[in-house]
GROMACS .gro file of N, CA, C and O in nm:
model
  296
    1MET      N    1   9.619   9.113  13.075
    1MET     CA    2   9.534   9.114  13.017
    1MET      C    3   9.382   9.051  13.120
    1MET      O    4   9.271   9.053  13.027
    2GLY      N    5   9.386   9.130  13.228
    2GLY     CA    6   9.257   9.127  13.284
    2GLY      C    7   9.232   8.963  13.296
    2GLY      O    8   9.280   8.877  13.368
    3THR      N    9   9.077   8.970  13.308
    3THR     CA   10   9.022   8.830  13.331
    3THR      C   11   9.018   8.745  13.221
    3THR      O   12   8.993   8.613  13.216
    4TRP      N   13   9.079   8.812  13.096
    4TRP     CA   14   9.115   8.664  13.002
    4TRP      C   15   9.264   8.637  12.980
    4TRP      O   16   9.334   8.728  13.058
    5SER      N   17   9.259   8.507  12.965
    5SER     CA   18   9.366   8.422  12.950
    5SER      C   19   9.422   8.416  12.819
    5SER      O   20   9.377   8.486  12.734
    6ILE      N   21   9.525   8.385  12.827
    6ILE     CA   22   9.581   8.363  12.707
    6ILE      C   23   9.485   8.262  12.588
    6ILE      O   24   9.546   8.302  12.454
    7TRP      N   25   9.451   8.191  12.678
    7TRP     CA   26   9.371   8.098  12.550
    7TRP      C   27   9.271   8.140  12.510
    7TRP      O   28   9.181   8.146  12.363
    8HIS      N   29   9.253   8.223  12.546
    8HIS     CA   30   9.092   8.324  12.489
    8HIS      C   31   9.137   8.403  12.366
    8HIS      O   32   9.058   8.413  12.300
    9TRP      N   33   9.243   8.483  12.401
    9TRP     CA   34   9.275   8.567  12.293
    9TRP      C   35   9.340   8.455  12.193
    9TRP      O   36   9.294   8.536  12.075
   10LEU      N   37   9.386   8.369  12.205
   10LEU     CA   38   9.403   8.250  12.122
   10LEU      C   39   9.306   8.211  12.020
   10LEU      O   40   9.294   8.221  11.933
   11ILE      N   41   9.204   8.201  12.077
   11ILE     CA   42   9.067   8.116  12.008
   11ILE      C   43   8.970   8.287  11.904
   11ILE      O   44   8.963   8.231  11.811
   12VAL      N   45   9.016   8.366  11.980
   12VAL     CA   46   8.969   8.489  11.916
   12VAL      C   47   9.072   8.544  11.807
   12VAL      O   48   8.971   8.542  11.693
   13LEU      N   49   9.158   8.491  11.811
   13LEU     CA   50   9.257   8.560  11.682
   13LEU      C   51   9.236   8.390  11.589
   13LEU      O   52   9.232   8.464  11.454
   14LEU      N   53   9.198   8.304  11.630
   14LEU     CA   54   9.205   8.166  11.568
   14LEU      C   55   9.064   8.207  11.473
   14LEU      O   56   9.072   8.185  11.348
   15VAL      N   57   8.970   8.279  11.549
   15VAL     CA   58   8.773   8.300  11.435
   15VAL      C   59   8.849   8.369  11.355
   15VAL      O   60   8.784   8.406  11.219
   16VAL      N   61   8.881   8.530  11.360
   16VAL     CA   62   8.939   8.636  11.325
   16VAL      C   63   9.046   8.570  11.163
   16VAL      O   64   9.015   8.629  11.082
   17VAL      N   65   9.104   8.475  11.195
   17VAL     CA   66   9.184   8.423  11.079
   17VAL      C   67   9.109   8.356  11.004
   17VAL      O   68   9.084   8.370  10.877
   18LEU      N   69   9.010   8.276  11.076
   18LEU     CA   70   8.901   8.179  11.003
   18LEU      C   71   8.765   8.285  10.944
   18LEU      O   72   8.744   8.218  10.812
   19ILE      N   73   8.757   8.413  10.967
   19ILE     CA   74   8.644   8.475  10.918
   19ILE      C   75   8.715   8.546  10.772
   19ILE      O   76   8.655   8.558  10.673
   20PHE      N   77   8.849   8.595  10.823
   20PHE     CA   78   8.893   8.730  10.708
   20PHE      C   79   8.948   8.652  10.664
   20PHE      O   80   9.047   8.659  10.508
   21GLY      N   81   9.068   8.537  10.661
   21GLY     CA   82   9.182   8.476  10.597
   21GLY      C   83   9.312   8.556  10.649
   21GLY      O   84   9.317   8.673  10.629
   22THR      N   85   9.371   8.443  10.606
   22THR     CA   86   9.546   8.522  10.614
   22THR      C   87   9.560   8.643  10.522
   22THR      O   88   9.657   8.706  10.535
   23LYS      N   89   9.505   8.603  10.401
   23LYS     CA   90   9.558   8.712  10.295
   23LYS      C   91   9.504   8.820  10.292
   23LYS      O   92   9.555   8.957  10.307
   24LYS      N   93   9.420   8.843  10.360
   24LYS     CA   94   9.346   8.958  10.327
   24LYS      C   95   9.388   9.055  10.521
   24LYS      O   96   9.406   9.155  10.486
   25LEU      N   97   9.407   8.981  10.586
   25LEU     CA   98   9.479   9.031  10.698
   25LEU      C   99   9.608   9.064  10.677
   25LEU      O  100   9.638   9.195  10.693
   26ARG      N  101   9.709   9.017  10.615
   26ARG     CA  102   9.802   9.046  10.528
   26ARG      C  103   9.791   9.176  10.491
   26ARG      O  104   9.911   9.270  10.485
   27ASN      N  105   9.677   9.220  10.382
   27ASN     CA  106   9.696   9.347  10.305
   27ASN      C  107   9.643   9.419  10.401
   27ASN      O  108   9.725   9.527  10.393
   28ILE      N  109   9.575   9.408  10.508
   28ILE     CA  110   9.533   9.504  10.576
   28ILE      C  111   9.641   9.586  10.679
   28ILE      O  112   9.659   9.704  10.699
   29GLY      N  113   9.734   9.441  10.708
   29GLY     CA  114   9.849   9.504  10.783
   29GLY      C  115   9.950   9.558  10.702
   29GLY      O  116  10.013   9.668  10.766
   30GLN      N  117   9.964   9.573  10.620
   30GLN     CA  118  10.047   9.623  10.479
   30GLN      C  119  10.043   9.766  10.466
   30GLN      O  120  10.079   9.863  10.466
   31ASP      N  121   9.889   9.788  10.459
   31ASP     CA  122   9.818   9.907  10.428
   31ASP      C  123   9.814   9.988  10.539
   31ASP      O  124   9.854  10.112  10.527
   32LEU      N  125   9.785   9.937  10.699
   32LEU     CA  126   9.839  10.009  10.789
   32LEU      C  127   9.988  10.044  10.822
   32LEU      O  128  10.007  10.159  10.867
   33GLY      N  129  10.046   9.928  10.788
   33GLY     CA  130  10.223   9.963  10.816
   33GLY      C  131  10.255  10.092  10.724
   33GLY      O  132  10.311  10.194  10.768
   34GLY      N  133  10.188  10.098  10.574
   34GLY     CA  134  10.272  10.218  10.479
   34GLY      C  135  10.201  10.347  10.522
   34GLY      O  136  10.249  10.445  10.495
   35ALA      N  137  10.042  10.328  10.595
   35ALA     CA  138   9.951  10.448  10.637
   35ALA      C  139  10.070  10.505  10.739
   35ALA      O  140  10.108  10.655  10.739
   36VAL      N  141  10.139  10.414  10.833
   36VAL     CA  142  10.215  10.490  10.963
   36VAL      C  143  10.311  10.538  10.895
   36VAL      O  144  10.377  10.664  10.956
   37LYS      N  145  10.412  10.453  10.805
   37LYS     CA  146  10.499  10.524  10.757
   37LYS      C  147  10.506  10.657  10.704
   37LYS      O  148  10.539  10.730  10.709
   38GLY      N  149  10.396  10.669  10.573
   38GLY     CA  150  10.390  10.788  10.535
   38GLY      C  151  10.347  10.898  10.627
   38GLY      O  152  10.393  11.040  10.617
   39PHE      N  153  10.259  10.865  10.725
   39PHE     CA  154  10.262  10.955  10.829
   39PHE      C  155  10.397  11.002  10.930
   39PHE      O  156  10.422  11.136  10.938
   40LYS      N  157  10.525  10.927  10.918
   40LYS     CA  158  10.571  10.967  11.024
   40LYS      C  159  10.677  11.035  10.904
   40LYS      O  160  10.749  11.151  10.949
   41GLU      N  161  10.664  10.998  10.768
   41GLU     CA  162  10.741  11.091  10.710
   41GLU      C  163  10.696  11.219  10.655
   41GLU      O  164  10.743  11.337  10.687
   42GLY      N  165  10.553  11.242  10.701
   42GLY     CA  166  10.505  11.371  10.687
   42GLY      C  167  10.553  11.475  10.784
   42GLY      O  168  10.555  11.601  10.777
   43MET      N  169  10.563  11.404  10.914
   43MET     CA  170  10.593  11.449  11.016
   43MET      C  171  10.717  11.532  11.012
   43MET      O  172  10.767  11.635  11.044
   44LYS      N  173  10.800  11.401  10.983
   44LYS     CA  174  10.948  11.467  10.973
   44LYS      C  175  10.983  11.575  10.886
   44LYS      O  176  11.060  11.676  10.898
   45GLU      N  177  10.891  11.599  10.747
   45GLU     CA  178  10.879  11.693  10.642
   45GLU      C  179  10.856  11.785  10.699
   45GLU      O  180  10.873  11.931  10.679
   46GLY      N  181  10.701  11.814  10.808
   46GLY     CA  182  10.657  11.906  10.840
   46GLY      C  183  10.753  11.978  10.949
   46GLY      O  184  10.744  12.114  10.992
   47THR      N  185  10.847  11.912  11.069
   47THR     CA  186  10.921  11.979  11.110
   47THR      C  187  11.045  12.033  11.057
   47THR      O  188  11.102  12.128  11.093
   48GLN      N  189  11.094  11.993  10.944
   48GLN     CA  190  11.157  12.013  10.894
   48GLN      C  191  11.176  12.170  10.816
   48GLN      O  192  11.244  12.273  10.789
   49SER      N  193  11.033  12.143  10.742
   49SER     CA  194  10.984  12.285  10.696
   49SER      C  195  10.987  12.404  10.770
   49SER      O  196  11.020  12.515  10.749
   50ALA      N  197  10.941  12.364  10.935
   50ALA     CA  198  10.933  12.462  11.048
   50ALA      C  199  11.034  12.516  11.046
   50ALA      O  200  11.073  12.636  11.123
   51THR      N  201  11.159  12.430  11.049
   51THR     CA  202  11.291  12.515  11.078
   51THR      C  203  11.342  12.585  10.977
   51THR      O  204  11.399  12.667  11.012
   52ALA      N  205  11.337  12.535  10.905
   52ALA     CA  206  11.365  12.621  10.735
   52ALA      C  207  11.295  12.739  10.769
   52ALA      O  208  11.383  12.880  10.736
   53LYS      N  209  11.145  12.757  10.810
   53LYS     CA  210  11.089  12.870  10.804
   53LYS      C  211  11.177  12.961  10.912
   53LYS      O  212  11.164  13.077  10.879
   54GLN      N  213  11.216  12.920  11.011
   54GLN     CA  214  11.286  12.987  11.133
   54GLN      C  215  11.410  13.052  11.110
   54GLN      O  216  11.451  13.190  11.113
   55VAL      N  217  11.463  12.960  11.017
   55VAL     CA  218  11.616  12.999  10.968
   55VAL      C  219  11.566  13.134  10.857
   55VAL      O  220  11.678  13.268  10.914
   56GLU      N  221  11.503  13.099  10.784
   56GLU     CA  222  11.444  13.249  10.681
   56GLU      C  223  11.453  13.367  10.739
   56GLU      O  224  11.457  13.499  10.730
   57GLU      N  225  11.353  13.334  10.880
   57GLU     CA  226  11.303  13.475  10.904
   57GLU      C  227  11.406  13.535  11.006
   57GLU      O  228  11.343  13.543  11.142
   58GLN      N  229  11.496  13.614  10.987
   58GLN     CA  230  11.561  13.668  11.067
   58GLN      C  231  11.560  13.784  11.081
   58GLN      O  232  11.523  13.857  11.033
   59PRO      N  233  11.591  13.868  11.196
   59PRO     CA  234  11.570  13.956  11.232
   59PRO      C  235  11.647  14.107  11.169
   59PRO      O  236  11.766  14.064  11.133
   60GLY      N  237  11.601  14.169  11.136
   60GLY     CA  238  11.714  14.247  11.003
   60GLY      C  239  11.599  14.259  10.880
   60GLY      O  240  11.664  14.332  10.776
   61THR      N  241  11.556  14.148  10.813
   61THR     CA  242  11.501  14.128  10.715
   61THR      C  243  11.386  14.204  10.669
   61THR      O  244  11.283  14.262  10.773
   62THR      N  245  11.363  14.260  10.560
   62THR     CA  246  11.252  14.317  10.497
   62THR      C  247  11.144  14.258  10.451
   62THR      O  248  11.214  14.198  10.346
   63ILE      N  249  11.028  14.260  10.491
   63ILE     CA  250  10.910  14.226  10.456
   63ILE      C  251  10.857  14.317  10.348
   63ILE      O  252  10.773  14.436  10.426
   64GLU      N  253  10.796  14.320  10.211
   64GLU     CA  254  10.734  14.375  10.144
   64GLU      C  255  10.573  14.334  10.160
   64GLU      O  256  10.574  14.229  10.107
   65GLY      N  257  10.522  14.422  10.165
   65GLY     CA  258  10.375  14.403  10.151
   65GLY      C  259  10.309  14.526  10.128
   65GLY      O  260  10.323  14.667  10.109
   66GLU      N  261  10.185  14.521  10.103
   66GLU     CA  262  10.096  14.638  10.098
   66GLU      C  263   9.988  14.668  10.202
   66GLU      O  264   9.913  14.554  10.272
   67ALA      N  265   9.964  14.790  10.234
   67ALA     CA  266   9.853  14.806  10.354
   67ALA      C  267   9.744  14.846  10.318
   67ALA      O  268   9.780  14.951  10.220
   68ARG      N  269   9.598  14.817  10.347
   68ARG     CA  270   9.498  14.895  10.252
   68ARG      C  271   9.399  14.922  10.399
   68ARG      O  272   9.411  14.856  10.557
   69LYS      N  273   9.373  15.063  10.392
   69LYS     CA  274   9.259  15.074  10.510
   69LYS      C  275   9.113  15.054  10.457
   69LYS      O  276   9.060  15.068  10.356
   70GLU      N  277   9.043  14.962  10.590
   70GLU     CA  278   8.903  14.958  10.524
   70GLU      C  279   8.821  15.062  10.564
   70GLU      O  280   8.854  15.147  10.654
   71GLN      N  281   8.716  15.081  10.449
   71GLN     CA  282   8.627  15.186  10.466
   71GLN      C  283   8.517  15.121  10.562
   71GLN      O  284   8.442  15.043  10.533
   72THR      N  285   8.487  15.222  10.631
   72THR     CA  286   8.370  15.190  10.703
   72THR      C  287   8.211  15.296  10.679
   72THR      O  288   8.256  15.405  10.648
   73LYS      N  289   8.138  15.183  10.689
   73LYS     CA  290   7.962  15.280  10.631
   73LYS      C  291   7.953  15.302  10.770
   73LYS      O  292   7.901  15.288  10.886
   74SER      N  293   7.902  15.468  10.762
   74SER     CA  294   7.868  15.507  10.878
   74SER      C  295   7.669  15.587  10.854
   74SER      O  296   7.645  15.591  10.730
   0.00000   0.00000   0.00000
């Protein structure tokens, strides 16, 4: 913790609790925890969908599409 002792950090924590109150700090903690949980779930879904795309794109499959030639102005 560098030059700051444990007593300095406890005083800072006490001041923060006095300013914001425990209920507000609890709500902030819950919001932050929910955001982290949502982020982790999103990352899991992202890797699962990327894996599914790799499985779908097997060699030898035909992809239908339309090719267009661009007209150039001379």
